[in-house]
Each structure stands twice: as structure tokens, then as C-alpha cells.
Tab-separated table of C-alpha atoms in Angstrom:
chain	number	residue	atom	x	y	z
C	4	MET	CA	134.164	41.782	-161.825
C	5	SER	CA	130.851	43.158	-162.431
C	6	PRO	CA	128.794	42.786	-159.043
C	7	THR	CA	126.370	39.760	-160.279
C	8	VAL	CA	129.313	37.725	-160.796
C	9	LYS	CA	131.007	38.802	-157.325
C	10	GLY	CA	127.689	38.279	-155.993
C	11	TYR	CA	127.270	34.466	-157.077
C	12	LEU	CA	130.566	33.536	-156.189
C	13	ALA	CA	130.317	34.675	-152.852
C	14	ALA	CA	126.978	33.038	-152.696
C	15	ALA	CA	128.786	29.736	-154.121
C	16	ALA	CA	131.934	30.375	-151.038
C	17	SER	CA	129.221	31.213	-148.126
C	18	ALA	CA	127.291	28.331	-149.214
C	19	VAL	CA	130.705	25.747	-149.321
C	20	SER	CA	131.962	27.288	-146.446
C	21	TYR	CA	128.965	26.643	-144.346
C	22	GLY	CA	128.719	22.833	-145.294
C	23	MET	CA	132.078	22.260	-143.695
C	24	ASN	CA	130.112	22.124	-140.561
C	25	PRO	CA	130.482	18.335	-139.985
C	26	LEU	CA	134.467	18.563	-140.138
C	27	GLY	CA	134.718	20.676	-137.205
C	28	ALA	CA	131.923	19.714	-135.716
C	29	LEU	CA	131.626	15.734	-135.621
C	30	TYR	CA	135.737	16.159	-134.125
C	31	LEU	CA	134.454	18.895	-131.270
C	32	TYR	CA	131.440	16.163	-130.498
C	33	LYS	CA	134.135	13.611	-130.228
C	34	GLU	CA	136.071	15.494	-128.113
C	35	GLY	CA	132.973	15.825	-125.529
C	36	LEU	CA	132.295	19.196	-126.343
C	37	THR	CA	128.027	20.127	-126.423
C	38	THR	CA	126.144	21.747	-128.711
C	39	ASP	CA	126.539	25.216	-126.986
C	40	CYS	CA	129.943	25.179	-126.662
C	41	VAL	CA	130.570	24.336	-130.307
C	42	LEU	CA	128.441	27.033	-131.341
C	43	PHE	CA	130.035	29.340	-128.791
C	44	TYR	CA	132.944	29.121	-129.423
C	45	ARG	CA	132.329	29.079	-133.716
C	46	PHE	CA	130.814	32.397	-133.297
C	47	PHE	CA	133.061	33.701	-130.606
C	48	LEU	CA	136.069	32.685	-132.532
C	49	ALA	CA	134.973	34.142	-135.981
C	50	SER	CA	133.970	37.856	-134.185
C	51	LEU	CA	137.621	37.735	-132.945
C	52	LEU	CA	139.072	36.769	-136.158
C	53	LEU	CA	136.969	40.021	-137.779
C	54	ALA	CA	138.266	42.319	-134.833
C	55	GLY	CA	141.962	41.648	-135.698
C	56	TYR	CA	140.902	42.333	-139.242
C	57	MET	CA	139.332	45.364	-138.571
C	58	LEU	CA	141.946	46.541	-136.200
C	59	ILE	CA	144.606	46.335	-138.832
C	60	LYS	CA	142.402	48.009	-141.559
C	61	ARG	CA	141.733	50.875	-138.854
C	62	GLU	CA	138.250	50.396	-139.366
C	63	SER	CA	135.943	51.941	-136.586
C	64	PHE	CA	133.746	49.880	-134.591
C	65	ARG	CA	130.996	52.641	-133.969
C	66	ILE	CA	127.447	52.108	-134.572
C	67	GLY	CA	124.388	53.838	-134.193
C	68	TRP	CA	121.244	52.791	-132.113
C	69	LYS	CA	119.322	51.957	-135.267
C	70	GLU	CA	121.673	49.739	-136.526
C	71	LEU	CA	122.785	48.345	-133.146
C	72	PHE	CA	118.689	47.345	-132.850
C	73	LEU	CA	119.304	45.424	-136.749
C	74	LEU	CA	122.333	43.385	-135.500
C	75	LEU	CA	121.059	42.850	-132.526
C	76	PHE	CA	118.112	41.173	-134.813
C	77	LEU	CA	120.398	39.996	-136.767
C	78	GLY	CA	122.145	38.045	-134.353
C	79	SER	CA	119.457	36.902	-132.697
C	80	MET	CA	118.270	35.110	-135.836
C	81	PHE	CA	121.305	33.145	-136.824
C	82	ALA	CA	121.344	32.339	-132.907
C	83	VAL	CA	118.207	30.881	-132.981
C	84	SER	CA	118.981	28.974	-135.987
C	85	SER	CA	121.957	27.795	-135.173
C	86	MET	CA	120.563	26.002	-132.042
C	87	THR	CA	117.049	25.018	-133.138
C	88	TYR	CA	119.037	23.471	-136.300
C	89	TYR	CA	121.948	21.824	-134.233
C	90	PHE	CA	118.997	20.607	-131.425
C	91	SER	CA	117.317	18.890	-134.087
C	92	PHE	CA	119.945	15.984	-134.409
C	93	PHE	CA	118.620	15.082	-130.948
C	94	TYR	CA	115.346	14.199	-132.613
C	95	MET	CA	115.957	13.189	-135.962
C	96	ASP	CA	119.108	12.286	-138.349
C	97	VAL	CA	121.678	14.589	-139.664
C	98	GLY	CA	120.909	13.625	-143.561
C	99	VAL	CA	116.987	13.982	-142.618
C	100	SER	CA	117.514	17.742	-140.407
C	101	THR	CA	119.471	18.958	-143.525
C	102	THR	CA	116.975	17.765	-145.813
C	103	LEU	CA	114.324	19.660	-143.860
C	104	LEU	CA	116.588	22.843	-143.525
C	105	PHE	CA	116.431	23.357	-147.387
C	106	ILE	CA	113.066	24.546	-147.412
C	107	TYR	CA	114.705	28.274	-146.675
C	108	PRO	CA	115.328	28.952	-150.217
C	109	VAL	CA	111.336	28.809	-150.664
C	110	MET	CA	110.762	30.781	-147.734
C	111	VAL	CA	112.904	33.352	-148.653
C	112	ALA	CA	111.179	33.428	-152.355
C	113	ALA	CA	107.664	33.215	-150.647
C	114	ILE	CA	108.683	36.243	-148.463
C	115	MET	CA	109.813	38.752	-151.291
C	116	THR	CA	107.213	37.638	-153.507
C	117	LEU	CA	103.953	38.096	-150.911
C	118	PHE	CA	104.873	40.997	-148.561
C	119	PHE	CA	107.656	43.178	-151.333
C	120	LYS	CA	106.141	42.334	-154.566
C	121	GLU	CA	109.708	40.467	-155.619
C	122	ARG	CA	108.666	39.430	-159.808
C	123	LEU	CA	109.734	35.148	-159.077
C	124	SER	CA	110.628	34.014	-162.730
C	125	LEU	CA	110.182	30.859	-163.582
C	126	HIS	CA	114.174	29.901	-163.649
C	127	VAL	CA	114.456	30.725	-160.319
C	128	ALA	CA	111.225	29.157	-159.337
C	129	LEU	CA	112.472	25.804	-161.562
C	130	SER	CA	116.090	25.996	-159.766
C	131	ILE	CA	114.387	26.029	-156.156
C	132	VAL	CA	111.977	22.588	-156.918
C	133	GLY	CA	115.227	20.961	-158.724
C	134	ALA	CA	117.753	21.986	-156.039
C	135	LEU	CA	114.626	20.327	-153.216
C	136	ALA	CA	115.213	17.610	-155.471
C	137	GLY	CA	118.664	17.158	-155.324
C	138	VAL	CA	118.790	17.677	-151.803
C	139	VAL	CA	115.906	15.089	-150.605
C	140	VAL	CA	117.848	12.725	-153.433
C	141	LEU	CA	121.000	13.012	-151.703
C	142	TYR	CA	119.895	12.756	-148.066
C	143	VAL	CA	116.244	10.692	-147.440
C	144	GLY	CA	116.934	7.008	-147.471
C	145	GLY	CA	113.747	4.698	-147.400
C	146	ASP	CA	114.440	4.474	-143.195
C	147	ALA	CA	114.213	7.734	-142.763
C	148	VAL	CA	112.472	8.955	-139.529
C	149	LEU	CA	110.683	12.261	-138.673
C	150	SER	CA	109.998	13.685	-135.026
C	151	LEU	CA	107.252	16.314	-134.589
C	152	VAL	CA	109.499	17.925	-131.719
C	153	GLY	CA	112.323	17.638	-134.399
C	154	VAL	CA	110.408	19.234	-137.392
C	155	ALA	CA	109.166	21.674	-135.360
C	156	LEU	CA	112.920	23.073	-134.415
C	157	VAL	CA	113.939	22.481	-138.296
C	158	PHE	CA	111.133	25.065	-139.710
C	159	PHE	CA	111.999	27.920	-136.785
C	160	SER	CA	115.623	27.048	-137.668
C	161	ALA	CA	114.753	27.609	-141.481
C	162	LEU	CA	112.861	30.356	-140.830
C	163	SER	CA	115.151	31.949	-138.509
C	164	TYR	CA	117.417	31.805	-141.427
C	165	ALA	CA	115.404	33.243	-144.276
C	166	LEU	CA	114.043	36.176	-142.280
C	167	TYR	CA	118.425	36.897	-141.770
C	168	MET	CA	118.829	36.987	-145.565
C	169	VAL	CA	116.272	38.919	-145.713
C	170	VAL	CA	116.302	41.145	-143.468
C	171	VAL	CA	119.931	42.294	-144.905
C	172	ASN	CA	118.630	42.378	-148.587
C	173	ARG	CA	115.891	45.022	-147.599
C	174	THR	CA	117.205	46.798	-144.980
C	175	LYS	CA	121.224	47.714	-146.807
C	176	PRO	CA	122.369	48.642	-143.586
C	177	LYS	CA	125.293	51.061	-144.412
C	178	LEU	CA	127.992	48.671	-142.590
C	179	SER	CA	130.506	47.267	-144.492
C	180	SER	CA	130.406	43.897	-144.997
C	181	VAL	CA	133.182	43.019	-142.884
C	182	LYS	CA	131.839	45.510	-139.679
C	183	LEU	CA	128.124	43.568	-140.265
C	184	THR	CA	129.612	40.294	-140.113
C	185	PHE	CA	131.614	41.279	-136.962
C	186	TYR	CA	128.876	41.870	-134.523
C	187	ALA	CA	126.511	39.702	-136.263
C	188	ALA	CA	128.783	37.050	-135.215
C	189	LEU	CA	129.294	38.618	-131.929
C	190	PHE	CA	125.892	39.380	-130.999
C	191	CYS	CA	125.011	35.524	-131.957
C	192	ALA	CA	128.292	34.516	-129.891
C	193	VAL	CA	126.685	35.849	-126.231
C	194	LEU	CA	123.323	35.059	-127.542
C	195	ILE	CA	123.913	31.594	-127.260
C	196	CYS	CA	125.781	31.860	-124.048
C	197	VAL	CA	122.993	34.404	-122.505
C	198	SER	CA	120.740	31.620	-123.036
C	199	THR	CA	122.735	28.489	-122.018
C	200	ALA	CA	123.663	30.532	-118.878
C	201	ILE	CA	119.719	31.063	-117.934
C	202	ALA	CA	118.816	27.506	-118.611
C	203	GLY	CA	121.674	26.700	-116.149
C	204	SER	CA	123.336	23.771	-117.973
C	205	GLY	CA	126.671	25.310	-117.806
C	206	ASN	CA	127.747	23.599	-121.039
C	207	ILE	CA	129.992	26.349	-121.818
C	208	HIS	CA	133.639	25.665	-120.896
C	209	LEU	CA	137.560	26.385	-121.723
C	210	LEU	CA	139.082	24.340	-124.860
C	211	THR	CA	141.655	22.282	-123.047
C	212	ASN	CA	144.179	20.402	-125.953
C	213	GLY	CA	145.685	21.737	-129.224
C	214	LYS	CA	142.762	19.835	-131.116
C	215	GLN	CA	140.041	21.313	-129.419
C	216	TRP	CA	141.546	24.552	-130.713
C	217	PHE	CA	142.221	23.595	-134.078
C	218	TRP	CA	138.744	22.475	-135.144
C	219	ALA	CA	136.960	25.595	-132.817
C	220	SER	CA	139.055	27.633	-135.487
C	221	PHE	CA	138.098	26.083	-138.236
C	222	LEU	CA	134.522	26.687	-137.368
C	223	ALA	CA	135.106	30.318	-136.624
C	224	LEU	CA	136.667	30.859	-140.226
C	225	PHE	CA	135.092	28.816	-142.674
C	226	PRO	CA	131.302	28.144	-140.866
C	227	GLY	CA	131.228	31.324	-138.998
C	228	LEU	CA	133.499	34.106	-140.451
C	229	LEU	CA	133.795	33.190	-144.061
C	230	SER	CA	130.065	32.486	-144.418
C	231	LEU	CA	128.141	35.073	-142.978
C	232	LEU	CA	131.007	37.653	-144.753
C	233	MET	CA	130.688	35.990	-148.375
C	234	MET	CA	126.199	35.672	-147.324
C	235	ALA	CA	125.948	39.476	-146.413
C	236	ILE	CA	128.181	40.072	-149.847
C	237	ALA	CA	126.028	37.875	-151.789
C	238	VAL	CA	122.540	39.221	-150.937
C	239	ARG	CA	123.882	42.764	-151.343
C	240	ASN	CA	124.457	41.919	-155.239
C	241	VAL	CA	122.207	39.258	-156.639
C	242	GLY	CA	119.455	39.544	-153.802
C	243	SER	CA	118.073	36.772	-151.173
C	244	THR	CA	116.089	34.521	-153.297
C	245	LYS	CA	119.039	33.426	-155.560
C	246	THR	CA	121.584	33.339	-152.788
C	247	SER	CA	119.330	30.935	-151.104
C	248	VAL	CA	118.898	28.686	-154.055
C	249	MET	CA	122.796	28.926	-154.154
C	250	GLY	CA	122.889	26.981	-150.546
C	251	ALA	CA	121.796	24.230	-152.288
C	252	LEU	CA	126.214	23.430	-152.383
C	253	GLU	CA	125.974	23.424	-148.334
C	254	PRO	CA	124.688	19.915	-148.811
C	255	LEU	CA	126.241	19.178	-151.968
C	256	THR	CA	129.478	20.104	-149.800
C	257	ALA	CA	128.720	17.752	-146.711
C	258	VAL	CA	128.217	14.797	-149.077
C	259	LEU	CA	131.475	15.098	-150.930
C	260	ILE	CA	133.190	15.756	-147.654
C	261	GLY	CA	131.409	12.388	-146.223
C	262	VAL	CA	132.715	10.950	-148.964
C	263	PHE	CA	136.237	11.784	-149.343
C	264	VAL	CA	136.922	12.179	-145.890
C	265	PHE	CA	134.962	9.502	-143.879
C	266	ASP	CA	135.131	7.092	-146.595
C	267	GLU	CA	130.963	7.164	-146.925
C	268	GLN	CA	130.112	4.914	-150.209
C	269	MET	CA	129.229	6.982	-153.400
C	270	THR	CA	126.376	5.698	-154.338
C	271	TYR	CA	123.424	6.357	-157.767
C	272	ARG	CA	121.276	7.876	-155.996
C	273	LEU	CA	124.266	10.306	-154.821
C	274	ALA	CA	125.046	10.775	-158.113
C	275	LEU	CA	121.920	11.941	-158.802
C	276	GLY	CA	121.544	14.207	-156.140
C	277	ILE	CA	124.553	15.692	-157.401
C	278	VAL	CA	123.488	16.471	-160.735
C	279	LEU	CA	120.164	17.919	-159.740
C	280	VAL	CA	122.161	20.254	-157.005
C	281	VAL	CA	124.428	21.513	-159.739
C	282	GLY	CA	121.974	21.822	-162.392
C	283	ALA	CA	119.965	23.252	-160.169
C	284	VAL	CA	122.673	26.083	-159.269
C	285	LEU	CA	123.769	26.533	-163.222
C	286	LEU	CA	120.112	27.634	-163.916
C	287	VAL	CA	119.543	30.081	-161.708
C	288	ILE	CA	123.137	31.781	-162.397
C	289	VAL	CA	122.020	31.951	-166.425
C	290	SER	CA	118.759	33.071	-165.726
C	291	PRO	CA	119.669	36.615	-165.835
C	292	GLN	CA	120.952	36.097	-169.784
C	293	ILE	CA	117.844	34.194	-170.038
C	294	GLU	CA	115.722	36.815	-169.247
C	295	LYS	CA	117.959	39.180	-170.934
C	296	ARG	CA	117.899	37.629	-174.714
C	297	ARG	CA	113.971	36.989	-174.208
C	298	SER	CA	113.341	40.551	-173.566
C	299	GLU	CA	115.526	41.332	-176.602
C	300	ALA	CA	113.476	39.193	-178.333
C	301	GLN	CA	110.199	40.778	-177.406
C	302	GLY	CA	111.707	44.460	-177.969
C	303	ARG	CA	112.418	43.330	-181.966
């Protein structure tokens, strides 16, 4: 498998895994768990699963001081992104928050273009526009209500998520994807726990029944472990900009879960949004071949 194909497959797997958040989170909310508690178990259990894998493979946990500070930064960025995104639900509908969050591909492209002089091809730019349009069609209805606090929270969530992807891409830490994901998830869980303790909310407590453990493990495995691991692999192989565009599959997955699991109605608007998102993803996948053929034609 070529690195490019591997990168796109990993990006798709990361986006679909992250889009499974509603499956676990909604059930845990029904069980009375708070946002802090849900996020803590999502990342803490994910780090335990990765630690077990590393022990089986006899992979060293040792990291240097330079790597420690990098991993602390990555963990803090993902913690900020997750917490601000989840807290925005208290101020706006989930659909509106999800729509606004998808400005992060634009942020990634802007950072890479302005600060790292990465050339933004026409095909990738069109993919970003198409993905944004698709997400807006999927989620925004006529009664959407915006909140200034909610918009600010989602903005910081998107910016933190974009910075996470850019830093992984530019620093290229000399760590395996498994070790990188383990420490990012672990530090994220620790930071969420510390912030909760400082706030004095006391929202993190032991899970009390099998259903809570099942859905917490589900969140740890899919939106936690697989999403972060596949993202690290994707960014290393196809770059942060294209990986972020592939993230359009996240809201698409959430919509399909709503239709097939929670019996939400499939409408023409949802169908149009799905077509736009899938079209944007396909365009960013085939863009390297298009650019290669164009350069070959110009060379003749």
C-alpha cells in the first residue's frame, strides 16, 4: 500500500471514528454523566488500551524532555478543543456547533499557507468550499440560533484542533503513531481531570453499571483511540490540510447515525449535503492525480 493511499484511508477512518461521538455520548448523558466525566473516561480508557498494546508489543514508554513538552502541548490542544466544543452545546444546538466547528479545515489551510508557505491547489480549495457547503446543508435549518459565547467556544475548539494537526505535521516527532497517540490521550485525560479539580465541580466519578462502562469503552475505542491514532498516521502521509478536508466525513457519519440509529428522517436537504460532502472528499483524493497529469501535459 502506497503512503498516499494509506494516508487517505487513515484520514477516512479517523473522521468516521470521530463522527461516532453521538452514539456513546448521548447514552452516557442519559445515564446522568457530565461532559467532564464523559471526556475524562474517553481519553483515560483510550490511553489504557494503548498502554496495553505497547506492553504486548514491548514498545518503550521512554520519551525525552523535548518530546515531553511537545506531547504536553498536543494533549492540551486536544483537551481544549474537546472541552470547548462540548461546552458549546449549552449555548447552541449540537447541529449548529458541529457546523461552525468545521471551519477548522480553513484554519489548517490558512496556517499552512501563511506560515509554512504550503501551496494551496485549486482542487483542495474547491474541496474545502464543497465540504463547508455540505456541512452547512446537513445541519443548518431555518430556526438555527447563534450565541456569541457559543460561537467563541466553537472558534477556540476549531483553532485548537487545527493547531494539533499542524503541529503533528510540522514537527514530525520521532515517535511511533501508537506512542504519540498514547501520550496525547493520557495528557488530555490528566488536563481534563486537573481543570475539573481547579474548577471545584467534582464532576468526575466512578462509573456505576455495565451500560456506563460499555459506552465509555466505546467512546475510548472509536472517537478516542482510533480517531487520534488514524489522524496521526494520515497527517504523516498526506499532510494536515488534506486530512482536515477528509474530516467532512465526521458530520456525515453523525447524520447517518441519526438516521439509522435514532430514527431521524432522511430529507432532500440531508441527501444534498451528503452528495456535497462525498464529492468534496472524492475531489481531494483524486487531486494529486489531476495535478500530476496536468504537469505531465505541460511538460510535453
